[in-house]
Short mmCIF file of C-alpha atoms in Angstrom, two decimals:
data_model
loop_
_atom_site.label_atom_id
_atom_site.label_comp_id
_atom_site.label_asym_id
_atom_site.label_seq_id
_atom_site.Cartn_x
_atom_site.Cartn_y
_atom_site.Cartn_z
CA UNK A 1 7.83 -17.81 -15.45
CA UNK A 2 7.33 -14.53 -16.90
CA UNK A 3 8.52 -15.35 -20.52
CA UNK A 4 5.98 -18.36 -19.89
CA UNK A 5 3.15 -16.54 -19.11
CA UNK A 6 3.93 -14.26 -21.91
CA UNK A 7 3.48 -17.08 -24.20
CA UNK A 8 0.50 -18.23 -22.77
CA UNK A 9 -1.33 -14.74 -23.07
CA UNK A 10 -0.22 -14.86 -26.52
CA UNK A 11 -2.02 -18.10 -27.45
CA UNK A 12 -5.32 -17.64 -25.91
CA UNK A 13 -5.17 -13.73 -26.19
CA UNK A 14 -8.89 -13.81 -27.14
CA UNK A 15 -10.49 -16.18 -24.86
CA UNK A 16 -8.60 -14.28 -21.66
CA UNK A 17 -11.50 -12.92 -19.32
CA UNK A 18 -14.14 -14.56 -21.58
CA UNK A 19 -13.89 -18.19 -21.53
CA UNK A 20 -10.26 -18.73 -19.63
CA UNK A 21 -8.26 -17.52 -16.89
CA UNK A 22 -4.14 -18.82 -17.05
CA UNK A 23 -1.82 -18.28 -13.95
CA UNK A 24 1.60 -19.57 -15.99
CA UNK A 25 0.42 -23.43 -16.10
CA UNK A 26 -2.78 -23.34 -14.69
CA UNK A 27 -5.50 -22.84 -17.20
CA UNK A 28 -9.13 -22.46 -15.79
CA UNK A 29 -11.80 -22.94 -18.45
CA UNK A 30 -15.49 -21.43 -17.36
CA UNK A 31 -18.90 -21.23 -19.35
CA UNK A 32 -22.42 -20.81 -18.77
CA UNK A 33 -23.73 -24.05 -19.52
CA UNK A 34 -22.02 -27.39 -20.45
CA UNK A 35 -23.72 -27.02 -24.21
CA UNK A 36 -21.37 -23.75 -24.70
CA UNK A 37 -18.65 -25.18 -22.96
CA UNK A 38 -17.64 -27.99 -24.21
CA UNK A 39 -16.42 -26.61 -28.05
CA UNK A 40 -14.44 -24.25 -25.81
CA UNK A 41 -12.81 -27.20 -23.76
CA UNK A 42 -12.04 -28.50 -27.48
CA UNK A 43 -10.50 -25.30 -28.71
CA UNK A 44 -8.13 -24.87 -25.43
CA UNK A 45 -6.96 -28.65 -26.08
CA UNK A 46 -6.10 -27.66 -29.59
CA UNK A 47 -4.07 -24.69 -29.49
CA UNK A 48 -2.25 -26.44 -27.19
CA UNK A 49 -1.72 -29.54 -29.23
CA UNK A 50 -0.77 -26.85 -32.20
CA UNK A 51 1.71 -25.21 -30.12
CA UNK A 52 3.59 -28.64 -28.20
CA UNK A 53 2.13 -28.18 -24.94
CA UNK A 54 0.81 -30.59 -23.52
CA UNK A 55 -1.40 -31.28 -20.29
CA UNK A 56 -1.06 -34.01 -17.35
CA UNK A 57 -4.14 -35.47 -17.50
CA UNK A 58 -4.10 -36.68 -13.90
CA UNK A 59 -4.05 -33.27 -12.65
CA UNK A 60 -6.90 -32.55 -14.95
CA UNK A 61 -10.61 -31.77 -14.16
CA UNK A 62 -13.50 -31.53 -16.84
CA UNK A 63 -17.24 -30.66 -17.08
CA UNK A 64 -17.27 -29.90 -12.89
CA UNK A 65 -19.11 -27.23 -10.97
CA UNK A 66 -16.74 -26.51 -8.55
CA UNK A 67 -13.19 -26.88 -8.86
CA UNK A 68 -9.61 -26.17 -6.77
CA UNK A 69 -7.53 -23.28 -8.21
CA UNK A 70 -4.79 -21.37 -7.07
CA UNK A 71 -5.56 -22.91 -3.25
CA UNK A 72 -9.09 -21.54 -3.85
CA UNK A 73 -12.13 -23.06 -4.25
CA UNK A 74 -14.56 -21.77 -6.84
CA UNK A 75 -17.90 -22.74 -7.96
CA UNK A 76 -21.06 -21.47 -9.41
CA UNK A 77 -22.15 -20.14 -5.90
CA UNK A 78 -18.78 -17.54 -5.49
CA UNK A 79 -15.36 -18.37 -4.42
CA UNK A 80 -13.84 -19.74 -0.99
CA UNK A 81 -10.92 -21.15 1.15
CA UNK A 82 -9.96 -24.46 0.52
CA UNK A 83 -10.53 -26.08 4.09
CA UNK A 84 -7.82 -28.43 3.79
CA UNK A 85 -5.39 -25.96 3.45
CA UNK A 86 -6.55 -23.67 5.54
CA UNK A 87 -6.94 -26.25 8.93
CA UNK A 88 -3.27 -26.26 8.70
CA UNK A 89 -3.51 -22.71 10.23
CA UNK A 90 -4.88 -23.78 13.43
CA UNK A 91 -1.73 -25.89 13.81
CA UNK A 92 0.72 -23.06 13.55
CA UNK A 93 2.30 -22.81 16.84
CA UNK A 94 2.72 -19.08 17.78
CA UNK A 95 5.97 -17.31 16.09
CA UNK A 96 9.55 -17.19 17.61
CA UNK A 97 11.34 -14.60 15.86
CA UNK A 98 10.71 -12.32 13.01
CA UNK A 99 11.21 -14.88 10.41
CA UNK A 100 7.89 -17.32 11.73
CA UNK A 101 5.87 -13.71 12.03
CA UNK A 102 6.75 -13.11 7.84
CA UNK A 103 6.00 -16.58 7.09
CA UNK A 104 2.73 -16.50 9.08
CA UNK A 105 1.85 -13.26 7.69
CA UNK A 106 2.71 -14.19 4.27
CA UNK A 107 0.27 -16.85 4.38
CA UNK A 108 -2.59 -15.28 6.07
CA UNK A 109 -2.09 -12.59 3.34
CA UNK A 110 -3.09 -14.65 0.73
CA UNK A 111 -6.91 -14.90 1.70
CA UNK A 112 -6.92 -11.29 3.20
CA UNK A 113 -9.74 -10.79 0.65
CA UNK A 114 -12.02 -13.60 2.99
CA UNK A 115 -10.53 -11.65 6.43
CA UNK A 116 -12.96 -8.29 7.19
CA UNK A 117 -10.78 -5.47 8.93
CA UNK A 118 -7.79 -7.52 8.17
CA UNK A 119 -5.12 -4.58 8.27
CA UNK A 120 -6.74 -3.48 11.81
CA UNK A 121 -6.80 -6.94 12.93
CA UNK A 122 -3.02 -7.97 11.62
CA UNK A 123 -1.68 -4.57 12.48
CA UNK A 124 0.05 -5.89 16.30
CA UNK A 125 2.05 -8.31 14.04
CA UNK A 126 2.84 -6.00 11.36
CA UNK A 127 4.27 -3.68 13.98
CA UNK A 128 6.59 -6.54 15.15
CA UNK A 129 8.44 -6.02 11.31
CA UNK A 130 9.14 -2.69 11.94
CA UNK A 131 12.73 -1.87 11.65
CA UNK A 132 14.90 -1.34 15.06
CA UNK A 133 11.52 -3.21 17.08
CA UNK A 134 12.58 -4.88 19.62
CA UNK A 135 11.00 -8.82 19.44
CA UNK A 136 8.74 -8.71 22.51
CA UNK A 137 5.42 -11.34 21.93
CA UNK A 138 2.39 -9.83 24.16
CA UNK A 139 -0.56 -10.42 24.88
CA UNK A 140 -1.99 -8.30 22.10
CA UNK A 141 -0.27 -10.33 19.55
CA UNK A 142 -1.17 -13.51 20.33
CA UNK A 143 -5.17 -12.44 20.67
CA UNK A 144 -3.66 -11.00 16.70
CA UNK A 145 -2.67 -14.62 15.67
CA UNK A 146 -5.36 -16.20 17.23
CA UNK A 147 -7.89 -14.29 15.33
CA UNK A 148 -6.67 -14.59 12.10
CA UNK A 149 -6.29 -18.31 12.79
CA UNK A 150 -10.23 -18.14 13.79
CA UNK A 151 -10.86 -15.81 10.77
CA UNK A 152 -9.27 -18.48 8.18
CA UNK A 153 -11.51 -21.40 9.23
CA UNK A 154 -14.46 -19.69 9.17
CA UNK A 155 -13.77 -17.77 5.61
CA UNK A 156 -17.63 -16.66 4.18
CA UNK A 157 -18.04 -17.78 0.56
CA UNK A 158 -17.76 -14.73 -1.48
CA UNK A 159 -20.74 -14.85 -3.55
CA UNK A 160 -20.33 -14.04 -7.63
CA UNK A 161 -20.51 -10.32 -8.50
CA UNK A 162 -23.67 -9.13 -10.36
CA UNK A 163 -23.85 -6.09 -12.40
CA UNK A 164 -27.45 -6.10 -13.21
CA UNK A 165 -27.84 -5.78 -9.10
CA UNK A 166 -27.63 -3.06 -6.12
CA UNK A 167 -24.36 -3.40 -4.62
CA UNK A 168 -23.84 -2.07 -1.32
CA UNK A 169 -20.51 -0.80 -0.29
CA UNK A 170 -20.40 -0.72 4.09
CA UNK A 171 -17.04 1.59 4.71
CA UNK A 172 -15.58 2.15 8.47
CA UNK A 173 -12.30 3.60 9.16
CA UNK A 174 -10.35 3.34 12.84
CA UNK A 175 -7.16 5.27 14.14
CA UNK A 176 -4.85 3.19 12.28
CA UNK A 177 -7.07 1.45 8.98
CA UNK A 178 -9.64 1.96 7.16
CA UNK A 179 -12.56 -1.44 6.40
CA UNK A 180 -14.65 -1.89 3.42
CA UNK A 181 -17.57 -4.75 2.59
CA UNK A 182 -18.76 -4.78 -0.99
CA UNK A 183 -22.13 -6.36 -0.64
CA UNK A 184 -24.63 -7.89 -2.59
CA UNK A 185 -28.60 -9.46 -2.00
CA UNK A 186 -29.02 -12.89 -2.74
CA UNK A 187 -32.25 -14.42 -3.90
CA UNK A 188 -33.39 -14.52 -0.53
CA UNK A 189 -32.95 -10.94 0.07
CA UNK A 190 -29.45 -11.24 2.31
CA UNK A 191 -26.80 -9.23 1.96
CA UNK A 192 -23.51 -11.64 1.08
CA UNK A 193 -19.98 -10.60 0.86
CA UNK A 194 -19.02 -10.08 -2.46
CA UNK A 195 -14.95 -8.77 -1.30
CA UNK A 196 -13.65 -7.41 1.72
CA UNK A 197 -10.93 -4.64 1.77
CA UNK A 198 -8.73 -3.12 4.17
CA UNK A 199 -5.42 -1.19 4.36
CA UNK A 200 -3.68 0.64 6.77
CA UNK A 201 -3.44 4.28 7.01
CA UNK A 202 -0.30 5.78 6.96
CA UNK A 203 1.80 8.28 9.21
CA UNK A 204 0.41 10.98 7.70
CA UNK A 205 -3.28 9.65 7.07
CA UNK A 206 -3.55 8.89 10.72
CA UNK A 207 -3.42 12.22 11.43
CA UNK A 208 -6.50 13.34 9.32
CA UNK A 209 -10.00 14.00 10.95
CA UNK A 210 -12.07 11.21 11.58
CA UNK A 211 -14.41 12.68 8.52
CA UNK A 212 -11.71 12.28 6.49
CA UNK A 213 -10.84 8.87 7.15
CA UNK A 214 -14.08 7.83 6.93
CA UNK A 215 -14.11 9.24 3.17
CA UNK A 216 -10.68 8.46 2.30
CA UNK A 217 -12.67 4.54 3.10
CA UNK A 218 -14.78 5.18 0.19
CA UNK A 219 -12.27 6.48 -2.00
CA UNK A 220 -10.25 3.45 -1.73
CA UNK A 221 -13.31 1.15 -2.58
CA UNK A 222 -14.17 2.91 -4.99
CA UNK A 223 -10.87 2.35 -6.45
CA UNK A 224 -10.41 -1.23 -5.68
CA UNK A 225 -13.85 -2.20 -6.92
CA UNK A 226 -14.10 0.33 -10.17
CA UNK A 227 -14.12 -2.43 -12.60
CA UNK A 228 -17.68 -3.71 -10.82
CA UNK A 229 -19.19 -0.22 -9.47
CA UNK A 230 -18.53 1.48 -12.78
CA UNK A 231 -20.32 -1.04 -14.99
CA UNK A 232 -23.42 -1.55 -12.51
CA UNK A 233 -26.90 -0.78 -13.25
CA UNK A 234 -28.50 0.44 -10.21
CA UNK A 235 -27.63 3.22 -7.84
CA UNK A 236 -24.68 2.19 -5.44
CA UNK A 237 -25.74 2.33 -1.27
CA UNK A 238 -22.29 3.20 0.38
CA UNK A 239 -23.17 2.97 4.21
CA UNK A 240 -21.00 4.89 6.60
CA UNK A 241 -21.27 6.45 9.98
CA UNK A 242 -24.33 9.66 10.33
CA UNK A 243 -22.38 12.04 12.59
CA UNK A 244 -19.48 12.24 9.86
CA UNK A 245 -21.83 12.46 7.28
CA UNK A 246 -23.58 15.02 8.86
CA UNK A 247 -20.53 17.11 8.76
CA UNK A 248 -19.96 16.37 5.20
CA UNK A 249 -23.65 17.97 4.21
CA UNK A 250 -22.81 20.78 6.26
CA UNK A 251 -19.76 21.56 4.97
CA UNK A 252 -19.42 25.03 3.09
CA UNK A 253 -16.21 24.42 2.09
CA UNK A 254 -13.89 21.82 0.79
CA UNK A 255 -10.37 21.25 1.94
CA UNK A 256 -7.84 20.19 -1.40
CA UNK A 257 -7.61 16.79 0.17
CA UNK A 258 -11.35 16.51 0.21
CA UNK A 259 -11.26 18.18 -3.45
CA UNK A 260 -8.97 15.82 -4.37
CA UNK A 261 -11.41 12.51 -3.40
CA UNK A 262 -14.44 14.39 -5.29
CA UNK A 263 -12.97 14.57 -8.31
CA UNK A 264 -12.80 10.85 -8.65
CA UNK A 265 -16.02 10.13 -7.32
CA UNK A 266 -18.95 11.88 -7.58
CA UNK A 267 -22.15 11.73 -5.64
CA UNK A 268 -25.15 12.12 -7.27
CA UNK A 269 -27.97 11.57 -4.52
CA UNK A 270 -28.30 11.51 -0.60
CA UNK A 271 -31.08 9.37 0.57
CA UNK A 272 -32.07 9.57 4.47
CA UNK A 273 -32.00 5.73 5.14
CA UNK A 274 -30.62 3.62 7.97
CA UNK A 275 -27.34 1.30 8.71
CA UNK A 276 -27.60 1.87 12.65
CA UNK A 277 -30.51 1.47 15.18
CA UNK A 278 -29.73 5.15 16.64
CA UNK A 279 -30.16 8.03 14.55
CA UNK A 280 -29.11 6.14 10.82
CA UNK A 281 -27.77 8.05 8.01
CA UNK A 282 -27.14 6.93 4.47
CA UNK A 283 -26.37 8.04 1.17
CA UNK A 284 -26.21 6.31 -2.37
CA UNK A 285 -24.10 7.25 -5.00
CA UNK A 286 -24.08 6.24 -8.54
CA UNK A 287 -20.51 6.39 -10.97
CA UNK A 288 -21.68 9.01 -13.40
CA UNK A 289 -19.60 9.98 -16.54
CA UNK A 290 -17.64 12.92 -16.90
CA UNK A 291 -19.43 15.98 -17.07
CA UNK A 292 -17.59 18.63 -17.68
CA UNK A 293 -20.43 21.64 -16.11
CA UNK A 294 -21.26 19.92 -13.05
CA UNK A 295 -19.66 21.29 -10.19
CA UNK A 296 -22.99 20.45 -7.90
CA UNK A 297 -25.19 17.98 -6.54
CA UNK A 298 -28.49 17.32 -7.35
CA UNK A 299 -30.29 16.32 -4.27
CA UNK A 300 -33.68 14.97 -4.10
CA UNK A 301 -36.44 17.39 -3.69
CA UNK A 302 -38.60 15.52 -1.62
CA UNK A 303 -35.66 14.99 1.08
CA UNK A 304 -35.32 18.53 2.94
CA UNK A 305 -31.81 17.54 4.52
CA UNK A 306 -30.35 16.95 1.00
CA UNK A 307 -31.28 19.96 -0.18
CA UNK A 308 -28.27 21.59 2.62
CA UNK A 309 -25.78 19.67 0.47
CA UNK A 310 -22.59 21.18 0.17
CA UNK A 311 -23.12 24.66 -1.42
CA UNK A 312 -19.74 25.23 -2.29
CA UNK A 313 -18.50 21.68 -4.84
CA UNK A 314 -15.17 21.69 -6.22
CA UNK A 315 -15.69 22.17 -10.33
CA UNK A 316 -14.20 19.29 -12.32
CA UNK A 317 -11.04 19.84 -14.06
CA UNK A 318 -12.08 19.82 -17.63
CA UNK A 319 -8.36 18.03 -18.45
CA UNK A 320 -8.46 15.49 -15.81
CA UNK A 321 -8.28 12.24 -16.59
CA UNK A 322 -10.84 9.64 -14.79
CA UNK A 323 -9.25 7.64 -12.02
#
């Protein structure tokens, strides 16, 4: 497969990300409009006539708007579950042993991208594959399989990413995860998933404050979503909790882990605004380029809170790379 999939890159290295997407066999062919996409169609066809492959025209789809790839279903609209496959869930009968936990697991995995909180939710039956565990199926783990049964049928369509738009990143961490929603408005002003993303913490990240956690949450969506945030036109909202945040503008002082997440990310405004009914708190941020003398923030002047930023920043390392 690999050597395959080598070869494949090879022939349409410059239509990879613009006009094609290839998983080893499976070639995906996208355009804006059917005048600009046919003369692609055309070209695929031909470098694969000029290099003996061949394609099974029975499995074939052309000229569609939404299409079944890779068990997923994408259209115009964004991309989502394919039903059929995913009704199968509800059939699963609950696991025995070990072995019908990986396999569950293992499938469930695949659309943890559709599942919000899916490391806090799937963490009972993760801690059944922990070495020297004893098997013992609880309570707790079947209300664990259940939901991500219930989760899988009722995937949200995750609309297509705009860079032109706002995106709003909503970040929540618990004792033992951390949850991110990367968010977008849709032309009737709603906010639509755009990707979910959760991990677990681990032994030594569950041990951090809950400030931490909570940033460590933006860190890691700021990581998993760089190739979006970075190239985005407007300001990014990142909602999170206001008493953390409070702590975080009061801070005089950094710690190096704390250091260490502000030198990949750096906020450039804090905007009083509101996620919660009680008390709301939220900041945006935008991805700025490296700048070498800044070693502050530049809070808004009208905003009197913003202006008791954090007095002491962390200067940039002038030979640091960019995450």
């Amino acid at each position: 497969p690999a050597a395959f999939q080598s070869m494949m890159n090879d022939i349409f290295r410059d239509l990879l990300g613009v006009s094609v997407v290839i998983y080893i066999d499976d070639i995906l062919i996208f355009s804006d409009d059917l005048e600009s996409h046919i003369p692609v169609v055309q070209d695929v066809l031909q470098r694969l006539i000029d290099n003996n492959l061949y394609c099974n025209f029975k499995k074939c789809s052309f000229h569609v708007n939404r299409v079944d790839y890779l068990g997923l279903i994408a259209s115009d609209k964004g991309v989502e579950v394919d039903q059929e496959k995913v009704t199968k869930a509800m059939e699963w009968s609950p696991p025995r042993n070990v072995k019908n936990v990986q396999e569950f697991l293992g499938f469930v995995n695949f659309y943890r991208r559709f599942i919000p909180n899916f490391a806090n939710v799937a963490r009972p039956l993760y801690d059944l594959l922990k070495k020297d565990t004893k098997w013992n199926w609880t309570e707790k783990t079947q209300t664990s399989f259940e939901a991500l049964k219930g989760y899988l049928t009722s995937a949200p369509l995750l609309i297509q990413p705009d860079t032109t738009e706002q995106f709003f990143v909503e970040c929540d961490a618990s004792d033992f995860a951390t949850g991110t929603i990367l968010s977008q408005k849709n032309s009737e002003g709603k906010l639509c998933p755009v990707a979910y993303l959760s991990k677990s913490l681990s032994p030594a990240e569950r041990n951090y404050d809950i400030f931490d956690k909570e940033l460590l949450a933006i860190i890691r969506a700021f990581k998993e979503w760089r190739h979006l945030l970075e190239g985005s036109e407007k300001p990014i909202q990142v909602l999170t909790d206001h008493k953390n945040l409070e702590y975080f503008a009061k801070a005089k002082e950094l710690n190096r882990r704390q250091i260490q997440g502000e030198e990949e990310y750096e906020v450039e405004e804090i905007v009083n605004s509101r996620k919660r009914p009680r008390k709301p708190f939220e900041y945006y941020v935008k991805w700025k380029g490296y700048d070498q003398g800044s070693n502050t923030w530049e809070p808004l002047e009208h905003l009197e809170h913003a202006k008791k930023a954090i007095e002491k920043y962390h200067k940039k390392n002038p030979h640091a790379p960019r995450p």
